[in-house]
């Protein structure tokens, strides 16, 4: 009968477990994020004294399998973004220094989710410029 010392048994377990740990770590890596840029949207702001505007860049984080679908409906997505942003501007929600990015993201996310449920992970604001 072969007897292993405690130290030998631990070493054997450690060596045997390494490939499993490395393989498990590879399997546990999250998938690379996939982004669909919708572009920059220029929205006029209501201002009686002068002409002012805001430029807002929007990018969507989507599952890899949804990229083709998002590209297919890009005109509808852009129309939705413009409509929502224009409504926010008319309500004074896009004023310089008083813009709530969480509100913008949430409003756009809700609209896109109605258009394509479970297809968007996150709405990213990639540019916010007032002029």
Coordinates of N, CA and C in Angstrom, one line a residue:
X1 N 0.8 -1.2 0.0 CA 0.0 0.0 0.0 C 0.9 1.2 0.0
X2 N 0.5 2.2 -0.8 CA 1.3 3.4 -0.9 C 0.7 4.5 0.0
X3 N 1.6 5.1 0.8 CA 1.1 6.1 1.7 C 1.8 7.4 1.3
X4 N 1.0 8.4 1.3 CA 1.5 9.8 0.9 C 1.6 10.6 2.2
X5 N 2.7 11.3 2.2 CA 2.8 12.3 3.4 C 1.8 13.4 3.1
X6 N 1.5 14.1 4.1 CA 0.5 15.2 4.0 C 1.0 16.2 3.0
X7 N 2.3 16.5 3.1 CA 2.9 17.5 2.2 C 2.8 17.0 0.7
X8 N 3.1 15.8 0.5 CA 3.0 15.2 -0.9 C 1.6 15.3 -1.4
X9 N 0.7 14.9 -0.6 CA -0.8 15.0 -1.0 C -1.2 16.4 -1.3
X10 N -0.8 17.4 -0.6 CA -1.2 18.7 -0.9 C -0.5 19.2 -2.2
X11 N 0.7 18.8 -2.4 CA 1.4 19.2 -3.6 C 0.7 18.6 -4.8
X12 N 0.3 17.3 -4.7 CA -0.4 16.6 -5.7 C -1.7 17.2 -6.1
X13 N -2.4 17.6 -5.0 CA -3.7 18.3 -5.2 C -3.5 19.6 -5.9
X14 N -2.5 20.4 -5.5 CA -2.3 21.7 -6.0 C -1.9 21.6 -7.5
X15 N -1.1 20.7 -7.9 CA -0.7 20.5 -9.3 C -1.9 20.0 -10.1
X16 N -2.6 19.1 -9.6 CA -3.8 18.6 -10.3 C -4.9 19.6 -10.5
X17 N -5.0 20.5 -9.5 CA -6.0 21.6 -9.6 C -5.7 22.7 -10.4
X18 N -4.4 23.0 -10.8 CA -4.1 24.2 -11.5 C -4.7 24.2 -12.9
X19 N -4.7 23.2 -13.7 CA -5.3 23.3 -15.0 C -6.8 23.5 -14.9
X20 N -7.4 23.0 -13.9 CA -8.9 23.2 -13.7 C -9.1 24.7 -13.4
X21 N -8.3 25.2 -12.5 CA -8.4 26.6 -12.1 C -8.2 27.5 -13.3
X22 N -7.2 27.3 -14.1 CA -7.0 28.1 -15.3 C -8.1 28.0 -16.3
X23 N -8.6 26.8 -16.5 CA -9.7 26.6 -17.4 C -11.0 27.3 -16.9
X24 N -11.2 27.2 -15.6 CA -12.4 27.8 -15.0 C -12.3 29.3 -15.1
X25 N -11.1 29.9 -14.9 CA -10.9 31.3 -15.1 C -11.1 31.8 -16.5
X26 N -10.7 31.0 -17.5 CA -11.0 31.3 -18.9 C -12.5 31.3 -19.2
X27 N -13.1 30.3 -18.7 CA -14.6 30.2 -18.9 C -15.3 31.3 -18.2
X28 N -14.8 31.8 -17.1 CA -15.5 32.8 -16.3 C -15.3 34.3 -16.8
X29 N -14.4 34.4 -17.8 CA -14.2 35.8 -18.3 C -15.4 36.2 -19.0
X30 N -15.9 37.5 -18.7 CA -17.1 38.0 -19.4 C -16.8 38.3 -20.9
X31 N -17.8 38.2 -21.7 CA -17.7 38.4 -23.1 C -17.3 39.9 -23.3
X32 N -16.5 40.2 -24.3 CA -16.1 41.6 -24.6 C -17.4 42.4 -24.9
X33 N -17.5 43.6 -24.4 CA -18.6 44.4 -24.7 C -18.7 44.8 -26.2
X34 N -19.9 44.9 -26.7 CA -20.1 45.2 -28.1 C -20.8 46.6 -28.1
X35 N -20.3 47.5 -28.9 CA -20.9 48.8 -28.9 C -21.4 49.2 -30.3
X36 N -22.6 49.9 -30.3 CA -23.2 50.4 -31.5 C -23.3 51.9 -31.4
X37 N -22.4 52.6 -32.1 CA -22.5 54.1 -32.0 C -23.7 54.6 -32.9
X38 N -24.5 55.4 -32.2 CA -25.6 56.1 -33.0 C -25.2 57.4 -33.5
X39 N -24.1 58.0 -33.0 CA -23.6 59.3 -33.5 C -23.9 60.4 -32.6
X40 N -23.7 61.6 -33.1 CA -23.9 62.8 -32.3 C -25.2 63.5 -32.7
X41 N -26.0 64.0 -31.8 CA -27.2 64.6 -32.0 C -27.1 66.1 -31.6
X42 N -27.4 67.0 -32.5 CA -27.4 68.4 -32.2 C -28.9 68.8 -32.0
X43 N -29.1 69.3 -30.8 CA -30.5 69.7 -30.4 C -30.5 71.2 -30.0
X44 N -31.4 71.9 -30.7 CA -31.6 73.4 -30.3 C -32.2 73.5 -29.0
X45 N -31.7 74.4 -28.2 CA -32.2 74.7 -26.9 C -33.1 76.0 -26.9
X46 N -34.2 76.0 -26.2 CA -35.0 77.2 -26.2 C -34.3 78.3 -25.4
X47 N -34.0 79.4 -26.1 CA -33.4 80.5 -25.5 C -33.8 81.7 -26.3
X48 N -34.5 82.7 -25.7 CA -35.0 83.8 -26.4 C -33.9 84.8 -26.8
X49 N -32.8 84.9 -26.0 CA -31.8 85.9 -26.3 C -30.8 85.5 -27.4
X50 N -30.5 84.3 -27.5 CA -29.5 83.9 -28.5 C -29.8 82.4 -28.9
X51 N -29.1 82.0 -30.0 CA -29.3 80.6 -30.5 C -28.3 79.8 -29.7
X52 N -28.8 78.7 -29.0 CA -28.0 77.8 -28.3 C -28.4 76.4 -28.6
X53 N -27.5 75.5 -28.4 CA -27.7 74.1 -28.8 C -26.9 73.2 -27.9
X54 N -27.2 71.9 -27.9 CA -26.4 70.9 -27.2 C -26.1 69.8 -28.2
X55 N -24.9 69.3 -28.2 CA -24.5 68.1 -29.0 C -24.3 67.0 -28.0
X56 N -25.1 65.9 -28.2 CA -25.0 64.7 -27.4 C -24.7 63.5 -28.2
X57 N -23.6 62.9 -27.9 CA -23.2 61.6 -28.6 C -23.8 60.4 -27.8
X58 N -24.4 59.5 -28.5 CA -25.0 58.3 -27.9 C -24.4 57.1 -28.5
X59 N -24.0 56.1 -27.7 CA -23.6 54.8 -28.1 C -24.3 53.8 -27.2
X60 N -24.6 52.7 -27.8 CA -25.4 51.6 -27.1 C -24.4 50.4 -26.9
X61 N -24.5 49.9 -25.7 CA -23.8 48.6 -25.4 C -24.8 47.5 -25.5
X62 N -24.5 46.6 -26.4 CA -25.5 45.5 -26.7 C -24.8 44.1 -26.7
X63 N -25.6 43.1 -26.5 CA -25.0 41.7 -26.6 C -24.5 41.5 -28.1
X64 N -23.5 40.7 -28.2 CA -22.9 40.5 -29.6 C -24.0 40.1 -30.6
X65 N -24.9 39.2 -30.2 CA -25.9 38.7 -31.1 C -26.9 39.8 -31.6
X66 N -27.0 40.9 -30.9 CA -27.9 42.0 -31.2 C -27.4 43.1 -32.1
X67 N -26.1 43.0 -32.4 CA -25.5 44.1 -33.3 C -26.2 44.2 -34.6
X68 N -26.4 43.1 -35.3 CA -27.0 43.2 -36.6 C -28.4 43.8 -36.6
X69 N -29.2 43.4 -35.6 CA -30.5 43.9 -35.4 C -30.5 45.4 -35.1
X70 N -29.6 45.8 -34.3 CA -29.5 47.3 -34.0 C -29.1 48.1 -35.2
X71 N -28.2 47.5 -36.0 CA -27.8 48.2 -37.3 C -29.0 48.3 -38.2
X72 N -29.8 47.2 -38.3 CA -30.9 47.2 -39.2 C -32.0 48.3 -38.8
X73 N -32.1 48.5 -37.5 CA -33.1 49.5 -37.1 C -32.5 50.9 -36.7
X74 N -31.3 51.1 -37.1 CA -30.6 52.3 -36.7 C -31.4 53.6 -37.0
X75 N -32.1 53.7 -38.2 CA -32.9 54.9 -38.4 C -34.0 55.1 -37.4
X76 N -34.6 54.1 -37.0 CA -35.6 54.2 -35.9 C -35.0 54.6 -34.6
X77 N -33.8 54.0 -34.3 CA -33.2 54.3 -33.0 C -32.8 55.8 -33.0
X78 N -32.2 56.3 -34.1 CA -31.9 57.7 -34.2 C -33.1 58.6 -34.1
X79 N -34.2 58.3 -34.7 CA -35.4 59.0 -34.6 C -35.9 59.1 -33.2
X80 N -35.9 58.0 -32.5 CA -36.3 57.9 -31.1 C -35.4 58.8 -30.3
X81 N -34.1 58.8 -30.5 CA -33.2 59.6 -29.7 C -33.4 61.1 -29.9
X82 N -33.6 61.5 -31.2 CA -33.9 62.9 -31.5 C -35.2 63.3 -30.9
X83 N -36.2 62.5 -31.0 CA -37.5 62.9 -30.4 C -37.4 63.1 -28.9
X84 N -36.8 62.1 -28.2 CA -36.7 62.2 -26.8 C -35.8 63.4 -26.3
X85 N -34.7 63.6 -27.0 CA -33.8 64.7 -26.7 C -34.5 66.1 -26.9
X86 N -35.3 66.2 -28.0 CA -36.0 67.4 -28.3 C -37.0 67.7 -27.3
X87 N -37.7 66.7 -26.8 CA -38.7 66.8 -25.8 C -38.1 67.3 -24.5
X88 N -36.9 66.7 -24.1 CA -36.2 67.1 -22.9 C -35.8 68.6 -23.0
X89 N -35.3 69.0 -24.2 CA -34.8 70.3 -24.4 C -36.0 71.3 -24.2
X90 N -37.2 71.0 -24.8 CA -38.3 71.8 -24.7 C -38.8 72.0 -23.2
X91 N -38.6 70.9 -22.4 CA -39.0 71.0 -21.0 C -37.9 71.6 -20.1
X92 N -36.8 72.0 -20.7 CA -35.7 72.7 -19.9 C -34.8 71.7 -19.2
X93 N -34.8 70.4 -19.6 CA -34.0 69.4 -18.9 C -32.6 69.3 -19.5
X94 N -32.3 70.0 -20.6 CA -30.9 70.0 -21.1 C -30.2 71.3 -21.0
X95 N -30.5 72.1 -20.0 CA -29.9 73.4 -19.8 C -28.4 73.2 -19.3
X96 N -27.5 74.0 -19.8 CA -26.1 74.0 -19.4 C -26.0 74.0 -17.9
X97 N -25.3 73.1 -17.3 CA -25.0 73.1 -15.9 C -26.2 72.4 -15.1
X98 N -27.2 72.0 -15.8 CA -28.4 71.4 -15.1 C -28.8 70.1 -15.8
X99 N -27.9 69.5 -16.5 CA -28.3 68.3 -17.3 C -28.0 67.1 -16.4
X100 N -29.0 66.3 -16.3 CA -28.9 65.0 -15.5 C -28.7 63.9 -16.5
X101 N -27.4 63.4 -16.6 CA -27.1 62.3 -17.5 C -27.8 61.0 -17.2
X102 N -28.1 60.8 -15.9 CA -28.8 59.5 -15.6 C -30.2 59.6 -16.2
X103 N -30.9 60.8 -16.1 CA -32.2 60.9 -16.7 C -32.2 60.7 -18.2
X104 N -31.2 61.3 -18.9 CA -31.1 61.1 -20.3 C -30.9 59.6 -20.7
X105 N -30.0 59.0 -20.0 CA -29.7 57.6 -20.3 C -31.0 56.7 -20.0
X106 N -31.6 57.0 -18.9 CA -32.8 56.2 -18.5 C -33.9 56.4 -19.5
X107 N -34.1 57.7 -19.9 CA -35.2 57.9 -20.9 C -34.9 57.2 -22.2
X108 N -33.7 57.3 -22.7 CA -33.4 56.7 -24.0 C -33.4 55.1 -23.8
X109 N -32.9 54.6 -22.7 CA -33.0 53.2 -22.5 C -34.4 52.7 -22.5
X110 N -35.3 53.4 -21.8 CA -36.7 53.0 -21.8 C -37.3 52.9 -23.2
X111 N -37.0 54.0 -24.0 CA -37.6 54.0 -25.3 C -37.1 52.9 -26.2
X112 N -35.8 52.7 -26.1 CA -35.1 51.6 -26.9 C -35.6 50.2 -26.5
X113 N -35.8 50.1 -25.2 CA -36.2 48.8 -24.7 C -37.7 48.5 -25.1
X114 N -38.5 49.5 -25.3 CA -39.8 49.3 -25.9 C -39.7 48.9 -27.3
X115 N -38.8 49.5 -28.1 CA -38.6 49.2 -29.5 C -38.0 47.7 -29.7
X116 N -37.0 47.4 -28.9 CA -36.4 46.1 -28.9 C -36.1 45.6 -27.5
X117 N -37.0 44.9 -26.9 CA -36.8 44.4 -25.5 C -35.6 43.5 -25.4
X118 N -34.8 43.7 -24.3 CA -33.7 42.9 -23.9 C -32.5 43.0 -24.9
X119 N -32.5 44.0 -25.7 CA -31.4 44.1 -26.7 C -30.3 45.1 -26.3
X120 N -30.6 46.0 -25.3 CA -29.6 47.0 -24.9 C -29.2 46.7 -23.5
X121 N -27.9 46.7 -23.3 CA -27.4 46.6 -21.9 C -27.3 47.9 -21.2
X122 N -26.8 48.9 -22.0 CA -26.6 50.2 -21.4 C -26.6 51.3 -22.5
X123 N -27.0 52.5 -22.2 CA -26.9 53.6 -23.1 C -25.8 54.5 -22.5
X124 N -24.8 54.8 -23.4 CA -23.7 55.6 -23.0 C -23.7 57.0 -23.7
X125 N -23.5 58.0 -22.9 CA -23.4 59.4 -23.4 C -21.9 59.6 -23.7
X126 N -21.5 59.7 -24.9 CA -20.1 59.8 -25.3 C -19.6 61.2 -25.6
X127 N -20.6 62.2 -25.6 CA -20.3 63.6 -25.9 C -21.4 64.4 -25.3
X128 N -21.0 65.5 -24.7 CA -22.0 66.5 -24.2 C -21.4 67.8 -24.3
X129 N -21.8 68.6 -25.3 CA -21.2 69.9 -25.6 C -22.3 70.9 -25.8
X130 N -22.1 72.0 -25.1 CA -23.1 73.1 -25.3 C -22.5 74.2 -26.1
X131 N -23.3 74.9 -26.9 CA -22.8 76.0 -27.8 C -23.9 77.0 -27.9

